[in-house]
mmCIF file of C-alpha atoms and ligand atoms in Angstrom:
data_model
loop_
_atom_site.group_PDB
_atom_site.id
_atom_site.type_symbol
_atom_site.label_atom_id
_atom_site.label_comp_id
_atom_site.label_asym_id
_atom_site.label_seq_id
_atom_site.Cartn_x
_atom_site.Cartn_y
_atom_site.Cartn_z
ATOM 1 C CA MET A 1 13.708 5.844 -15.540
ATOM 2 C CA ALA A 2 13.512 9.609 -14.357
ATOM 3 C CA GLY A 3 16.476 10.649 -12.495
ATOM 4 C CA LYS A 4 14.945 11.729 -8.856
ATOM 5 C CA LYS A 5 16.588 14.856 -7.193
ATOM 6 C CA GLN A 6 16.192 13.231 -3.558
ATOM 7 C CA SER A 7 19.439 11.330 -2.422
ATOM 8 C CA CYS A 8 19.412 7.702 -1.125
ATOM 9 C CA PRO A 9 17.973 7.358 2.412
ATOM 10 C CA SER A 10 20.458 4.384 2.961
ATOM 11 C CA CYS A 11 23.660 5.437 1.462
ATOM 12 C CA PHE A 12 23.093 9.107 0.449
ATOM 13 C CA GLY A 13 24.053 8.474 -3.163
ATOM 14 C CA SER A 14 22.896 11.084 -5.157
ATOM 15 C CA ARG A 15 20.545 9.324 -7.722
ATOM 16 C CA MET A 16 17.224 7.645 -7.533
ATOM 17 C CA ASP A 17 15.752 6.358 -10.564
ATOM 18 C CA GLU A 18 12.028 6.024 -10.505
ATOM 19 C CA PHE A 19 10.780 2.996 -11.890
ATOM 20 C CA PHE A 20 7.183 2.425 -10.495
ATOM 21 C CA ALA A 21 4.306 4.638 -9.550
ATOM 22 C CA LEU A 22 0.797 4.333 -8.168
ATOM 23 C CA GLN A 23 -1.545 7.200 -7.368
ATOM 24 C CA GLY A 24 -3.827 7.323 -4.586
ATOM 25 C CA VAL A 25 -3.413 3.922 -2.650
ATOM 26 C CA PRO A 26 -4.870 3.964 0.958
ATOM 27 C CA THR A 27 -2.001 4.982 3.324
ATOM 28 C CA ASN A 28 -2.679 1.941 5.732
ATOM 29 C CA SER A 29 -3.811 -1.464 5.250
ATOM 30 C CA CYS A 30 -3.903 -3.233 8.813
ATOM 31 C CA ILE A 31 -6.055 -0.694 10.286
ATOM 32 C CA LEU A 32 -9.283 -1.730 11.647
ATOM 33 C CA LEU A 33 -12.387 0.352 10.222
ATOM 34 C CA LYS A 34 -15.715 0.077 11.490
ATOM 35 C CA THR A 35 -18.279 1.250 8.656
ATOM 36 C CA ARG A 36 -18.014 1.209 5.006
ATOM 37 C CA ASP A 37 -17.663 5.039 4.592
ATOM 38 C CA GLU A 38 -14.911 5.251 7.216
ATOM 39 C CA ALA A 39 -13.006 2.481 4.764
ATOM 40 C CA THR A 40 -13.845 4.232 1.824
ATOM 41 C CA SER A 41 -12.886 7.581 2.903
ATOM 42 C CA TYR A 42 -9.353 6.557 4.408
ATOM 43 C CA PRO A 43 -7.004 8.744 3.408
ATOM 44 C CA ARG A 44 -4.690 8.152 0.108
ATOM 45 C CA GLY A 45 -1.133 8.702 -0.672
ATOM 46 C CA ASP A 46 1.004 8.015 -3.648
ATOM 47 C CA ILE A 47 3.731 5.652 -4.400
ATOM 48 C CA GLN A 48 6.913 6.236 -6.413
ATOM 49 C CA LEU A 49 9.283 3.719 -6.201
ATOM 50 C CA ALA A 50 12.892 4.571 -6.777
ATOM 51 C CA PHE A 51 15.804 2.266 -6.992
ATOM 52 C CA CYS A 52 19.545 3.593 -5.696
ATOM 53 C CA PRO A 53 22.082 2.107 -8.613
ATOM 54 C CA ALA A 54 24.653 2.630 -5.850
ATOM 55 C CA CYS A 55 23.724 0.517 -3.197
ATOM 56 C CA GLY A 56 20.418 -1.164 -4.427
ATOM 57 C CA PHE A 57 18.238 0.163 -1.936
ATOM 58 C CA ILE A 58 14.645 0.772 -2.989
ATOM 59 C CA SER A 59 12.428 3.459 -1.586
ATOM 60 C CA ASN A 60 8.950 5.132 -2.053
ATOM 61 C CA MET A 61 10.164 8.691 -2.776
ATOM 62 C CA ALA A 62 6.595 9.949 -2.646
ATOM 63 C CA PHE A 63 6.107 8.584 1.114
ATOM 64 C CA ASP A 64 4.604 10.998 3.766
ATOM 65 C CA PRO A 65 5.222 9.567 7.219
ATOM 66 C CA VAL A 66 2.420 12.174 8.290
ATOM 67 C CA LEU A 67 -0.048 9.932 6.696
ATOM 68 C CA THR A 68 0.737 6.517 8.534
ATOM 69 C CA GLU A 69 -0.852 5.581 11.434
ATOM 70 C CA TYR A 70 0.547 2.830 14.057
ATOM 71 C CA SER A 71 -1.672 2.697 17.201
ATOM 72 C CA GLY A 72 -4.013 0.488 19.096
ATOM 73 C CA ARG A 73 -6.274 -0.062 16.111
ATOM 74 C CA TYR A 74 -3.525 -1.387 13.812
ATOM 75 C CA GLU A 75 -4.171 -5.231 13.586
ATOM 76 C CA GLU A 76 -1.206 -6.806 11.824
ATOM 77 C CA THR A 77 -0.667 -10.095 13.646
ATOM 78 C CA GLN A 78 -0.190 -13.555 11.446
ATOM 79 C CA GLY A 79 -0.222 -15.375 15.061
ATOM 80 C CA PHE A 80 -3.967 -17.288 13.909
ATOM 81 C CA SER A 81 -2.026 -19.206 11.309
ATOM 82 C CA GLU A 82 -0.373 -22.565 12.032
ATOM 83 C CA THR A 83 2.098 -22.356 9.353
ATOM 84 C CA PHE A 84 3.214 -18.902 10.626
ATOM 85 C CA ASN A 85 3.476 -19.914 13.869
ATOM 86 C CA SER A 86 5.394 -22.860 13.492
ATOM 87 C CA PHE A 87 7.910 -20.849 11.311
ATOM 88 C CA HIS A 88 8.152 -18.230 14.169
ATOM 89 C CA ARG A 89 8.824 -20.935 16.619
ATOM 90 C CA LYS A 90 11.761 -22.474 14.774
ATOM 91 C CA LEU A 91 13.077 -18.903 14.198
ATOM 92 C CA ALA A 92 13.149 -18.219 18.089
ATOM 93 C CA GLU A 93 14.599 -21.236 18.676
ATOM 94 C CA ARG A 94 17.296 -21.211 15.899
ATOM 95 C CA MET A 95 18.313 -17.653 17.814
ATOM 96 C CA ILE A 96 18.494 -19.082 21.099
ATOM 97 C CA ALA A 97 20.576 -21.997 20.021
ATOM 98 C CA ARG A 98 22.937 -19.642 17.567
ATOM 99 C CA HIS A 99 23.531 -16.930 20.294
ATOM 100 C CA ASN A 100 23.157 -19.044 23.441
ATOM 101 C CA LEU A 101 20.050 -16.886 24.680
ATOM 102 C CA HIS A 102 19.456 -18.354 27.929
ATOM 103 C CA ARG A 103 18.991 -16.056 30.987
ATOM 104 C CA LYS A 104 19.909 -12.948 28.821
ATOM 105 C CA ASN A 105 18.187 -9.719 28.225
ATOM 106 C CA VAL A 106 16.569 -9.378 24.988
ATOM 107 C CA LEU A 107 14.922 -6.105 23.534
ATOM 108 C CA GLU A 108 12.627 -5.855 20.432
ATOM 109 C CA ILE A 109 12.056 -2.887 18.550
ATOM 110 C CA GLY A 110 8.451 -2.967 17.096
ATOM 111 C CA CYS A 111 7.354 -5.811 18.771
ATOM 112 C CA GLY A 112 3.547 -5.905 17.452
ATOM 113 C CA LYS A 113 1.766 -7.683 19.796
ATOM 114 C CA GLY A 114 4.869 -9.386 21.448
ATOM 115 C CA GLU A 115 4.688 -12.872 20.014
ATOM 116 C CA PHE A 116 8.202 -13.293 18.891
ATOM 117 C CA LEU A 117 9.576 -11.626 22.238
ATOM 118 C CA SER A 118 7.388 -13.851 24.282
ATOM 119 C CA LEU A 119 8.578 -16.856 22.452
ATOM 120 C CA LEU A 120 12.275 -15.795 23.134
ATOM 121 C CA ALA A 121 11.506 -15.292 26.838
ATOM 122 C CA GLU A 122 9.687 -18.383 27.513
ATOM 123 C CA LEU A 123 12.188 -20.803 25.351
ATOM 124 C CA GLY A 124 15.237 -19.417 26.259
ATOM 125 C CA GLU A 125 14.223 -18.144 30.193
ATOM 126 C CA ASN A 126 15.170 -14.618 28.977
ATOM 127 C CA GLN A 127 13.987 -11.162 30.475
ATOM 128 C CA GLY A 128 12.483 -8.943 27.313
ATOM 129 C CA ILE A 129 11.417 -5.512 26.585
ATOM 130 C CA GLY A 130 9.337 -4.799 23.467
ATOM 131 C CA PHE A 131 8.621 -1.381 21.917
ATOM 132 C CA ASP A 132 5.483 -0.820 19.947
ATOM 133 C CA PRO A 133 2.794 1.711 20.126
ATOM 134 C CA GLY A 134 0.247 -0.991 18.730
ATOM 135 C CA TYR A 135 0.980 -3.228 21.705
ATOM 136 C CA HIS A 136 -2.454 -4.646 23.370
ATOM 137 C CA GLU A 137 -1.808 -5.667 27.340
ATOM 138 C CA ASP A 138 -4.767 -8.466 27.019
ATOM 139 C CA ARG A 139 -2.590 -10.506 24.213
ATOM 140 C CA THR A 140 -0.018 -11.538 26.912
ATOM 141 C CA SER A 141 -0.136 -14.515 28.815
ATOM 142 C CA GLN A 142 0.718 -14.174 32.613
ATOM 143 C CA SER A 143 3.600 -16.334 32.524
ATOM 144 C CA THR A 144 4.925 -13.878 29.766
ATOM 145 C CA ALA A 145 4.145 -10.891 31.790
ATOM 146 C CA ARG A 146 6.619 -11.945 34.368
ATOM 147 C CA ARG A 147 9.668 -12.293 31.911
ATOM 148 C CA VAL A 148 8.504 -9.109 29.462
ATOM 149 C CA THR A 149 7.956 -5.358 30.032
ATOM 150 C CA PHE A 150 6.092 -3.785 26.952
ATOM 151 C CA VAL A 151 6.403 -0.282 25.950
ATOM 152 C CA LYS A 152 3.805 1.509 24.187
ATOM 153 C CA ASP A 153 6.094 3.885 22.263
ATOM 154 C CA PHE A 154 8.283 3.758 19.105
ATOM 155 C CA TYR A 155 11.867 2.883 19.999
ATOM 156 C CA SER A 156 14.120 5.879 19.783
ATOM 157 C CA GLU A 157 17.577 7.135 21.563
ATOM 158 C CA LYS A 158 15.776 8.030 24.471
ATOM 159 C CA TYR A 159 15.531 4.380 25.451
ATOM 160 C CA ALA A 160 19.305 3.874 25.206
ATOM 161 C CA SER A 161 19.405 3.048 28.560
ATOM 162 C CA TYR A 162 17.892 -0.228 28.106
ATOM 163 C CA LYS A 163 20.958 -2.636 27.405
ATOM 164 C CA ALA A 164 20.312 -6.044 25.789
ATOM 165 C CA ASP A 165 22.263 -8.946 24.892
ATOM 166 C CA PHE A 166 20.211 -9.728 21.824
ATOM 167 C CA VAL A 167 18.402 -6.583 20.036
ATOM 168 C CA CYS A 168 15.938 -7.772 17.420
ATOM 169 C CA CYS A 169 13.342 -5.769 15.046
ATOM 170 C CA LYS A 170 11.018 -7.800 13.009
ATOM 171 C CA MET A 171 9.232 -6.662 10.002
ATOM 172 C CA THR A 172 9.678 -2.808 10.923
ATOM 173 C CA LEU A 173 12.451 -1.364 9.058
ATOM 174 C CA GLU A 174 10.463 -1.590 6.105
ATOM 175 C CA HIS A 175 7.953 0.941 7.420
ATOM 176 C CA ILE A 176 10.752 3.499 7.983
ATOM 177 C CA HIS A 177 12.069 6.076 5.431
ATOM 178 C CA PRO A 178 15.351 7.380 6.971
ATOM 179 C CA THR A 179 17.044 4.024 6.936
ATOM 180 C CA ALA A 180 20.516 4.807 7.673
ATOM 181 C CA GLN A 181 19.460 7.458 10.533
ATOM 182 C CA PHE A 182 17.399 4.634 12.381
ATOM 183 C CA ILE A 183 20.354 1.823 11.957
ATOM 184 C CA SER A 184 22.678 4.377 13.439
ATOM 185 C CA THR A 185 20.382 5.270 16.267
ATOM 186 C CA VAL A 186 20.346 1.421 16.955
ATOM 187 C CA ARG A 187 24.038 1.484 16.734
ATOM 188 C CA ARG A 188 24.545 4.165 19.007
ATOM 189 C CA ALA A 189 22.138 2.776 21.539
ATOM 190 C CA ILE A 190 24.125 0.047 21.800
ATOM 191 C CA GLY A 191 27.433 1.770 22.628
ATOM 192 C CA HIS A 192 30.270 -0.018 23.665
ATOM 193 C CA ARG A 193 28.503 -3.386 24.080
ATOM 194 C CA SER A 194 30.329 -4.947 21.330
ATOM 195 C CA ASP A 195 29.072 -8.466 21.863
ATOM 196 C CA THR A 196 25.252 -7.787 21.280
ATOM 197 C CA ILE A 197 23.762 -9.454 18.501
ATOM 198 C CA VAL A 198 21.341 -7.463 16.456
ATOM 199 C CA PHE A 199 18.644 -9.278 14.327
ATOM 200 C CA PHE A 200 16.357 -7.688 11.535
ATOM 201 C CA GLN A 201 13.901 -9.298 9.513
ATOM 202 C CA ILE A 202 12.097 -7.661 6.705
ATOM 203 C CA PRO A 203 10.450 -8.464 3.668
ATOM 204 C CA GLU A 204 13.041 -9.338 0.917
ATOM 205 C CA VAL A 205 12.635 -7.162 -2.327
ATOM 206 C CA THR A 206 14.366 -9.357 -5.227
ATOM 207 C CA ARG A 207 11.799 -12.009 -5.213
ATOM 208 C CA ILE A 208 9.187 -8.727 -5.519
ATOM 209 C CA VAL A 209 11.101 -7.165 -8.703
ATOM 210 C CA ARG A 210 11.937 -10.326 -10.195
ATOM 211 C CA ASP A 211 8.749 -11.951 -9.837
ATOM 212 C CA CYS A 212 6.689 -8.737 -9.916
ATOM 213 C CA ALA A 213 5.113 -9.253 -6.618
ATOM 214 C CA PHE A 214 2.906 -6.492 -6.932
ATOM 215 C CA GLU A 215 0.978 -7.276 -4.015
ATOM 216 C CA ASP A 216 4.206 -6.644 -1.586
ATOM 217 C CA ILE A 217 4.009 -3.286 -2.642
ATOM 218 C CA TYR A 218 2.180 -0.881 -0.561
ATOM 219 C CA TYR A 219 2.097 2.539 1.398
ATOM 220 C CA GLU A 220 3.337 1.511 4.643
ATOM 221 C CA HIS A 221 6.022 -0.138 3.099
ATOM 222 C CA CYS A 222 8.470 2.662 2.105
ATOM 223 C CA SER A 223 11.721 0.615 2.369
ATOM 224 C CA TYR A 224 12.668 -2.238 0.281
ATOM 225 C CA PHE A 225 15.774 -4.285 0.778
ATOM 226 C CA SER A 226 17.907 -7.175 -0.986
ATOM 227 C CA PRO A 227 20.296 -9.077 1.097
ATOM 228 C CA GLY A 228 23.244 -6.795 -0.585
ATOM 229 C CA SER A 229 21.662 -3.508 0.351
ATOM 230 C CA LEU A 230 20.899 -4.417 3.686
ATOM 231 C CA ALA A 231 24.065 -5.825 4.352
ATOM 232 C CA ARG A 232 25.888 -2.504 2.867
ATOM 233 C CA LEU A 233 23.589 -0.323 5.194
ATOM 234 C CA PHE A 234 24.663 -2.355 8.291
ATOM 235 C CA ARG A 235 28.132 -1.985 7.483
ATOM 236 C CA GLN A 236 27.946 1.576 6.645
ATOM 237 C CA CYS A 237 26.325 2.381 10.082
ATOM 238 C CA GLY A 238 29.193 0.403 12.152
ATOM 239 C CA PHE A 239 28.340 -3.319 12.090
ATOM 240 C CA ASP A 240 29.813 -6.451 11.247
ATOM 241 C CA VAL A 241 27.385 -8.607 9.067
ATOM 242 C CA LEU A 242 27.384 -12.266 10.472
ATOM 243 C CA ASN A 243 24.767 -14.077 8.284
ATOM 244 C CA LEU A 244 22.168 -13.352 5.930
ATOM 245 C CA ASP A 245 19.384 -15.590 5.100
ATOM 246 C CA THR A 246 16.177 -15.578 3.081
ATOM 247 C CA GLU A 247 13.067 -17.727 4.559
ATOM 248 C CA TYR A 248 9.549 -18.245 4.377
ATOM 249 C CA SER A 249 9.358 -19.156 0.600
ATOM 250 C CA ASP A 250 11.900 -16.270 0.016
ATOM 251 C CA GLN A 251 9.471 -13.722 1.360
ATOM 252 C CA TYR A 252 11.519 -12.729 4.444
ATOM 253 C CA LEU A 253 15.105 -11.334 4.509
ATOM 254 C CA THR A 254 17.212 -11.691 7.721
ATOM 255 C CA ILE A 255 20.426 -10.399 8.903
ATOM 256 C CA GLU A 256 22.437 -11.032 11.867
ATOM 257 C CA ALA A 257 25.107 -8.304 12.970
ATOM 258 C CA ARG A 258 27.328 -7.219 15.585
ATOM 259 C CA PRO A 259 29.162 -4.132 16.314
ATOM 260 C CA SER A 260 32.379 -3.372 14.437
ATOM 261 C CA ASP A 261 35.530 -3.319 15.819
ATOM 262 C CA GLY A 262 36.663 -1.322 12.949
ATOM 263 C CA THR A 263 38.647 -4.210 10.925
ATOM 264 C CA PRO A 264 36.795 -4.252 7.406
ATOM 265 C CA ARG A 265 35.171 -7.809 6.881
ATOM 266 C CA PRO A 266 34.852 -9.476 3.240
ATOM 267 C CA PRO A 267 31.321 -9.506 2.234
ATOM 268 C CA LEU A 268 29.169 -12.358 2.405
ATOM 269 C CA VAL A 269 28.180 -14.598 -0.960
ATOM 270 C CA LEU A 270 24.534 -13.125 -0.920
ATOM 271 C CA GLU A 271 25.720 -9.476 -0.948
ATOM 272 C CA ASP A 272 26.689 -9.639 -4.664
ATOM 273 C CA ASP A 273 23.295 -8.731 -5.839
ATOM 274 C CA LEU A 274 23.756 -5.233 -7.340
ATOM 275 C CA ASP A 275 24.138 -6.384 -11.034
ATOM 276 C CA SER A 276 21.151 -8.757 -10.969
ATOM 277 C CA LEU A 277 18.927 -6.047 -9.132
ATOM 278 C CA THR A 278 19.594 -3.661 -11.697
ATOM 279 C CA ARG A 279 18.546 -5.969 -14.582
ATOM 280 C CA TYR A 280 15.371 -6.811 -12.480
ATOM 281 C CA VAL A 281 14.250 -3.230 -11.972
ATOM 282 C CA GLN A 282 14.830 -2.323 -15.498
ATOM 283 C CA GLU A 283 12.742 -5.368 -16.706
ATOM 284 C CA PHE A 284 10.241 -4.563 -13.751
ATOM 285 C CA PRO A 285 7.503 -2.084 -15.639
ATOM 286 C CA ALA A 286 7.075 -4.339 -18.709
ATOM 287 C CA LYS A 287 6.780 -7.497 -16.779
ATOM 288 C CA CYS A 288 4.306 -6.163 -14.070
ATOM 289 C CA ALA A 289 2.110 -4.534 -16.882
ATOM 290 C CA THR A 290 1.648 -7.856 -18.318
ATOM 291 C CA ILE A 291 1.071 -9.735 -14.891
ATOM 292 C CA LEU A 292 -1.512 -6.894 -13.797
ATOM 293 C CA ASN A 293 -3.469 -7.185 -17.113
ATOM 294 C CA ARG A 294 -3.431 -10.915 -16.769
ATOM 295 C CA TRP A 295 -5.004 -10.777 -13.384
ATOM 296 C CA ARG A 296 -7.321 -8.005 -13.821
ATOM 297 C CA GLY A 297 -8.829 -9.790 -17.224
ATOM 298 C CA ARG A 298 -9.110 -13.175 -15.011
ATOM 299 C CA ILE A 299 -10.934 -11.511 -12.401
ATOM 300 C CA ARG A 300 -13.166 -9.315 -14.184
ATOM 301 C CA GLU A 301 -14.021 -12.084 -16.630
ATOM 302 C CA SER A 302 -14.862 -14.262 -13.870
ATOM 303 C CA HIS A 303 -17.279 -11.791 -12.440
ATOM 304 C CA ALA A 304 -18.939 -10.768 -15.627
ATOM 305 C CA ARG A 305 -19.743 -14.673 -15.958
ATOM 306 C CA GLY A 306 -21.526 -14.521 -12.783
ATOM 307 C CA LYS A 307 -18.906 -16.203 -10.367
ATOM 308 C CA ARG A 308 -18.621 -15.431 -7.108
ATOM 309 C CA ILE A 309 -15.138 -14.367 -6.087
ATOM 310 C CA VAL A 310 -13.418 -13.717 -2.506
ATOM 311 C CA LEU A 311 -10.185 -12.955 -1.389
ATOM 312 C CA TRP A 312 -8.513 -14.906 1.575
ATOM 313 C CA GLY A 313 -6.199 -12.766 3.341
ATOM 314 C CA SER A 314 -7.312 -9.208 4.184
ATOM 315 C CA GLY A 315 -3.878 -7.817 5.184
ATOM 316 C CA SER A 316 -1.727 -5.613 3.346
ATOM 317 C CA LYS A 317 -1.360 -8.049 0.472
ATOM 318 C CA GLY A 318 -5.379 -8.155 0.072
ATOM 319 C CA VAL A 319 -5.396 -4.578 0.056
ATOM 320 C CA SER A 320 -3.015 -3.976 -2.351
ATOM 321 C CA PHE A 321 -4.555 -6.326 -4.862
ATOM 322 C CA LEU A 322 -7.666 -4.442 -4.749
ATOM 323 C CA THR A 323 -6.141 -0.996 -5.155
ATOM 324 C CA THR A 324 -3.454 -1.908 -7.855
ATOM 325 C CA LEU A 325 -5.714 -3.907 -9.954
ATOM 326 C CA GLU A 326 -8.584 -2.112 -9.671
ATOM 327 C CA VAL A 327 -11.224 -5.130 -9.302
ATOM 328 C CA SER A 328 -12.822 -3.879 -6.384
ATOM 329 C CA ASN A 329 -16.346 -4.228 -7.919
ATOM 330 C CA SER A 330 -15.802 -7.559 -8.822
ATOM 331 C CA ILE A 331 -15.208 -8.819 -5.421
ATOM 332 C CA GLU A 332 -17.661 -8.583 -2.516
ATOM 333 C CA TYR A 333 -15.832 -10.107 0.445
ATOM 334 C CA VAL A 334 -12.497 -10.778 1.815
ATOM 335 C CA VAL A 335 -11.981 -13.898 4.401
ATOM 336 C CA ASP A 336 -9.424 -13.781 7.372
ATOM 337 C CA ILE A 337 -8.889 -16.086 10.152
ATOM 338 C CA ASN A 338 -7.935 -13.270 12.493
ATOM 339 C CA PRO A 339 -10.971 -12.808 14.816
ATOM 340 C CA TYR A 340 -9.617 -9.110 15.643
ATOM 341 C CA ARG A 341 -10.028 -8.400 12.003
ATOM 342 C CA GLN A 342 -13.336 -9.492 11.125
ATOM 343 C CA GLY A 343 -16.328 -7.359 10.816
ATOM 344 C CA PHE A 344 -14.358 -4.603 9.766
ATOM 345 C CA PHE A 345 -13.775 -3.153 6.376
ATOM 346 C CA MET A 346 -11.062 -2.880 3.719
ATOM 347 C CA PRO A 347 -9.441 0.519 3.356
ATOM 348 C CA ALA A 348 -10.198 2.328 0.166
ATOM 349 C CA THR A 349 -12.297 -0.582 -1.233
ATOM 350 C CA GLY A 350 -14.864 -1.093 1.222
ATOM 351 C CA GLN A 351 -15.451 -4.805 1.377
ATOM 352 C CA GLN A 352 -16.623 -6.488 4.626
ATOM 353 C CA ILE A 353 -13.858 -8.849 6.283
ATOM 354 C CA VAL A 354 -15.740 -12.055 7.160
ATOM 355 C CA PRO A 355 -14.749 -15.210 8.964
ATOM 356 C CA PRO A 356 -14.089 -18.567 7.020
ATOM 357 C CA THR A 357 -17.239 -19.885 8.285
ATOM 358 C CA PHE A 358 -19.191 -16.975 6.388
ATOM 359 C CA LEU A 359 -18.312 -18.999 3.280
ATOM 360 C CA LYS A 360 -20.598 -21.966 4.082
ATOM 361 C CA ASN A 361 -23.647 -20.109 2.918
ATOM 362 C CA TYR A 362 -21.813 -17.663 0.531
ATOM 363 C CA ARG A 363 -20.531 -20.473 -1.289
ATOM 364 C CA PRO A 364 -17.653 -18.971 -3.259
ATOM 365 C CA ASP A 365 -16.717 -20.145 -7.017
ATOM 366 C CA ILE A 366 -13.281 -18.714 -6.577
ATOM 367 C CA VAL A 367 -11.096 -18.086 -3.719
ATOM 368 C CA VAL A 368 -7.613 -16.035 -4.454
ATOM 369 C CA ILE A 369 -5.162 -16.636 -1.896
ATOM 370 C CA MET A 370 -2.775 -13.728 -0.968
ATOM 371 C CA ASN A 371 0.054 -15.700 0.073
ATOM 372 C CA ALA A 372 0.540 -18.990 -1.639
ATOM 373 C CA ILE A 373 2.380 -20.272 1.583
ATOM 374 C CA TYR A 374 -1.261 -20.874 3.098
ATOM 375 C CA ARG A 375 -2.389 -22.691 0.261
ATOM 376 C CA ASP A 376 -2.691 -26.064 2.228
ATOM 377 C CA GLU A 377 -3.947 -24.742 5.222
ATOM 378 C CA ILE A 378 -6.945 -22.953 3.494
ATOM 379 C CA THR A 379 -7.616 -25.727 1.332
ATOM 380 C CA ARG A 380 -7.862 -27.972 4.355
ATOM 381 C CA ASP A 381 -10.218 -25.222 6.085
ATOM 382 C CA LEU A 382 -12.425 -24.906 2.568
ATOM 383 C CA ASP A 383 -12.646 -28.941 2.528
ATOM 384 C CA ALA A 384 -13.683 -29.064 6.253
ATOM 385 C CA MET A 385 -16.781 -26.821 5.300
ATOM 386 C CA GLY A 386 -17.451 -29.047 2.185
ATOM 387 C CA LEU A 387 -16.370 -26.471 -0.241
ATOM 388 C CA ASN A 388 -14.584 -27.046 -3.282
ATOM 389 C CA PRO A 389 -14.142 -23.569 -5.150
ATOM 390 C CA GLU A 390 -11.406 -22.939 -7.692
ATOM 391 C CA ILE A 391 -8.269 -21.744 -5.869
ATOM 392 C CA LEU A 392 -6.058 -18.735 -7.397
ATOM 393 C CA THR A 393 -2.569 -18.000 -5.644
ATOM 394 C CA LEU A 394 -0.553 -15.027 -6.271
HETATM 395 ZN ZN1 ZN B 401 21.898 4.164 -1.918
#
């Protein structure tokens, strides 16, 4: 592992050890691209994942924020999946019950299309404010609109006057390179309101490095946390850590925290992960090469035998699968149940995104599912169309 000169964006430790690199990957996976030309000429950037031996944080040290775009044409919602909606609702109910969120003020940083904030507002009769440059007014019901205000902007210190009892931030921190700076901003914005609960949800990196989940490494995600590295960052930025959890088949990591009163509190059991993380990172390059070769061989051989292969899931994992494996020529279409993504094209590789019903005539031999958690849901959809392809999952 080569030592990098840049310091850790989380703990400011002086060393970052690079362990995985990809060149020329699309700098955005969720953007809607109208033509194949626009898709194949989409801007590219590099990934140089590096590990901080002091705090366990993993960062893409080649990340350039200028190359990313979060706008109205960013389409990332998972809200068309029953599996996801059921998880999301349970999560909102759990937060409401645990933190007594009834007739309170909730604030969401990076609220996307506002689904989670709407759930918190409706289920707990709360008032909400959400910040996201990619928000769309037409996705919010009238009943939610009475309770929730949306601001189409990135959250920053200029919004510190919006006080909340519950500050949440889901699937956003992983898009931010200066992580310590960001969490410190959140802490400063809360000021002296020491009973404010802060809830963050992000992808969990232990599984990614341990199992070589290469599909979960892509450009927009420049910051990767384990329970320990996330908790260490929050403590360093002036929070007490109340709870750490992994969920959604260990794909997500959540943290609940509260402003610290200055008394140091003992770490939670899950935080003790620096040794195991260090080992997984050391083993990652060799393990990952084996897994990538296996997938590449499987897809290319099937294509050579005349099999029709489609991917199911056109989001970031799908983009990463196609660009990391370089199997783009073996796959013609990518399926997505989100109607807002259908008809558009995959960045860099240019496959058209089609609705599930497209498969009735296309009759694929192999469907590669980008997230195993949706296997039952997708198999049911295929059965209902009278299709029985071979199913592969990541
Ligand atoms: Zn660090």
